[in-house]
CSV table of C-alpha atoms in Angstrom, one decimal:
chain,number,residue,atom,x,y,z
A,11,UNK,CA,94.1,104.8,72.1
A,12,UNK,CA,95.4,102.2,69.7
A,13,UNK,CA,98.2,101.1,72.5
A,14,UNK,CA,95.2,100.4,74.4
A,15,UNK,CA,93.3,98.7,71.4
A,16,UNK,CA,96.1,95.7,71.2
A,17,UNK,CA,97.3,95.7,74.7
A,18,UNK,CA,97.2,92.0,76.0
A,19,UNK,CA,96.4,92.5,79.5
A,20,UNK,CA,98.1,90.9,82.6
A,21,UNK,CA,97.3,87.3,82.8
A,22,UNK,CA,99.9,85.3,82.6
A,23,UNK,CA,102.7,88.0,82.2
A,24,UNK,CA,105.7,87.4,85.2
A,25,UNK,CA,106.0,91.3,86.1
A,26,UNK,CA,107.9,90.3,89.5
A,27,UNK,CA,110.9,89.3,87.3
A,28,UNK,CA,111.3,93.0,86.6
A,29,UNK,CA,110.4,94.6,90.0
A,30,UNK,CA,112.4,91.9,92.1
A,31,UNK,CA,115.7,93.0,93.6
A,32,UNK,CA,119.0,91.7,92.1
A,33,UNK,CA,120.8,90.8,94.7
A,34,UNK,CA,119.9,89.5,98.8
A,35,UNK,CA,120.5,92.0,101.1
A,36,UNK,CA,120.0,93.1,104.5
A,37,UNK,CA,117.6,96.2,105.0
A,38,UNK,CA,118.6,99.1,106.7
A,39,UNK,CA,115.6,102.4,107.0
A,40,UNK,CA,118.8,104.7,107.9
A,41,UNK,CA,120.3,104.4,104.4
A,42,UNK,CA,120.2,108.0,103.1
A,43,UNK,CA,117.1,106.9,100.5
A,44,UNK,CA,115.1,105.9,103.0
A,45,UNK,CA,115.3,109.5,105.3
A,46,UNK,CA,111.9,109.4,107.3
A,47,UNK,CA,109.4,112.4,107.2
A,48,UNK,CA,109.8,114.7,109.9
A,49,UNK,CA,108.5,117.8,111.2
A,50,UNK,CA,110.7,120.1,113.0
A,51,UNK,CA,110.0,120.8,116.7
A,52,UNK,CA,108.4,117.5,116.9
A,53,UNK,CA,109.4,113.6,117.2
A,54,UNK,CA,106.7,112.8,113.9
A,55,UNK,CA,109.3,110.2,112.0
A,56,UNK,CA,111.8,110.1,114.8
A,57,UNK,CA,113.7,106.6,114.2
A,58,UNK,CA,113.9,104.9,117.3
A,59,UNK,CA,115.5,101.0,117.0
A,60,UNK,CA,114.2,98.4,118.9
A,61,UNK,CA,115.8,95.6,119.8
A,62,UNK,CA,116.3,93.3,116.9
A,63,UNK,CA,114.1,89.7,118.2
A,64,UNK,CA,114.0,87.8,115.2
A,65,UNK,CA,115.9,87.1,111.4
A,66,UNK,CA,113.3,87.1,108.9
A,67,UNK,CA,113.5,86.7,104.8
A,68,UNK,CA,111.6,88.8,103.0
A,69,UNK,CA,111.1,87.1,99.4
A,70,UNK,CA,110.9,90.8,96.7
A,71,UNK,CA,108.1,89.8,94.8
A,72,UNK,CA,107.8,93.6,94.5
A,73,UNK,CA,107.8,94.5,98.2
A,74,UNK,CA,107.3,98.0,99.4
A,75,UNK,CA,109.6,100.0,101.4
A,76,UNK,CA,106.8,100.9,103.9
A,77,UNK,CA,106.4,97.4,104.5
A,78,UNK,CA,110.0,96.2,105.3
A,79,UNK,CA,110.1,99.8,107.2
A,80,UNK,CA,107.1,98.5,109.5
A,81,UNK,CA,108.9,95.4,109.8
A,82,UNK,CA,111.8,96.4,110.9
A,83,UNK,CA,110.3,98.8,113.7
A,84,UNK,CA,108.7,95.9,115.7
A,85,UNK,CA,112.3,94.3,115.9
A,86,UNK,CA,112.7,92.1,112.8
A,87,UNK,CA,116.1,92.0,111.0
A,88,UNK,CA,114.8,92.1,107.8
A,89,UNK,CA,116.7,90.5,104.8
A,90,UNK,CA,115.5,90.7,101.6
A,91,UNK,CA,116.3,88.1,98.4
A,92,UNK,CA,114.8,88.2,95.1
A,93,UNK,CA,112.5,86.7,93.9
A,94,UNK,CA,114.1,83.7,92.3
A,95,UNK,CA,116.1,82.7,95.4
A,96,UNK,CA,116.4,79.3,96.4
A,97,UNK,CA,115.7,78.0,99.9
A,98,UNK,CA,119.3,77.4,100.0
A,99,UNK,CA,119.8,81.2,99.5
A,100,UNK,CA,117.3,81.5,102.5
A,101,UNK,CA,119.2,78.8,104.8
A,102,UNK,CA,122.2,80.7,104.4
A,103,UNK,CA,120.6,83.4,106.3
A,104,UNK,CA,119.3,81.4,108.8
A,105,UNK,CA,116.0,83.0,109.5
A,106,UNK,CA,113.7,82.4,112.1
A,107,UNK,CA,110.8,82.9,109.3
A,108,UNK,CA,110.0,83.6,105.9
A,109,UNK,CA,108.2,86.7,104.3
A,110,UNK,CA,106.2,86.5,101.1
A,111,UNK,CA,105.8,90.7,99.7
A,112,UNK,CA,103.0,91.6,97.7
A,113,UNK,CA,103.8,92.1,94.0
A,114,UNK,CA,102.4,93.2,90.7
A,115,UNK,CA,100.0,91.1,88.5
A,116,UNK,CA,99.2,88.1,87.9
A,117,UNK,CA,100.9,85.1,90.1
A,118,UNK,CA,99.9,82.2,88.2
A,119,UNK,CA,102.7,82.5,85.8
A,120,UNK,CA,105.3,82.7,89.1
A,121,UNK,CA,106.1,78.6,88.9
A,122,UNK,CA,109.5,79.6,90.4
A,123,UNK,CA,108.2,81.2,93.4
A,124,UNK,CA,105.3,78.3,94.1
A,125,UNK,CA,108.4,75.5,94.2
A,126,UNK,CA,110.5,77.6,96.2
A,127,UNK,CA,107.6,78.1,98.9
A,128,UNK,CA,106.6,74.8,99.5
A,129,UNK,CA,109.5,74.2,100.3
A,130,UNK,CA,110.5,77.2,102.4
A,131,UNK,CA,106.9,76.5,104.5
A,132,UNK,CA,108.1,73.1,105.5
A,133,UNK,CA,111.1,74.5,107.4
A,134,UNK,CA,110.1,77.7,108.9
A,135,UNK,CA,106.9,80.0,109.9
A,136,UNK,CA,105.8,81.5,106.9
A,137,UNK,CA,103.8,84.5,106.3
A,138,UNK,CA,103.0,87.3,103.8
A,139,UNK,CA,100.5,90.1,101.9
A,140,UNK,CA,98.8,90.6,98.8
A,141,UNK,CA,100.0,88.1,96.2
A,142,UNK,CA,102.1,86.3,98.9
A,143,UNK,CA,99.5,85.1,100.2
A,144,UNK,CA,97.9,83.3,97.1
C-alpha cells in the first residue's frame, strides 16, 4: 500500500527506452521462440509464407510479436530498429515504408522519436498503432 501511496505515476516517464530492442534486426516467426500454436490433425497455426511484396521498418517502441507476426503474413519483410534509430539507420535498409509500434506510457517525453519521424514521414509512407500514431 505505501508503494502505491508515493508512486509518481506515468506522465512524463520514457518507458520505451526500456522495452525497445537493442539492436535492428530482420524478423523471422520461424525462430524457435516464436513456434505458432497448433493443433494436431489440423492446419490451426500452419505457417504458410507468402511472397515477400514490400521492405518495411518497424520502429520498437514496444511492439508486439503478434503484430510483426501479422505483418509478416500479408508479405511484408519486416525489420525492426529500436527506438532511437536514426533515419539513416532506416535508409540503410531501404524500406519501401515505415512502421510506428504501439508502446507503453506516456509519449510526450519520447522527443527522440518525434524528430526522427518527421523526418522519416517526408521520405517514405508512414503508418502505425497505438502510441505510433500520436
Amino acid at each position: 500500500m505505501r508503494r502505491a501511496q508515493v508512486w509518481e505515476g506515468l506522465v512524463g516517464v520514457d518507458f520505451v527506452k526500456e522495452v525497445t530492442c537493442q539492436r535492428p534486426y530482420q524478423w523471422d516467426p520461424r525462430r524457435p521462440l516464436d513456434k505458432p500454436f497448433s493443433l494436431a490433425g489440423t492446419t490451426l497455426g500452419a505457417w504458410v509464407a507468402p511472397t515477400k511484396r514490400y521492405k518495411v521498418v518497424a520502429i520498437d517502441y514496444g511492439a508486439k510479436r503478434n503484430i510483426l507476426r501479422k505483418l509478416r503474413q500479408h508479405g511484408f519483410d519486416v525489420w525492426v530498429v529500436p527506438a532511437s534509430a536514426t533515419p539513416e539507420m532506416v535508409d540503410e535498409i531501404a524500406p519501401d515504408g515505415v512502421f510506428l509500434s504501439n508502446g507503453p506510457g506516456d509519449p510526450e517525453p519520447l522527443h527522440y522519436a518525434y524528430r526522427t519521424v518527421a523526418r522519416l514521414i517526408e521520405r517514405y509512407p508512414t503508418f502505425g498503432i497505438c502510441m505510433g500514431t500520436t
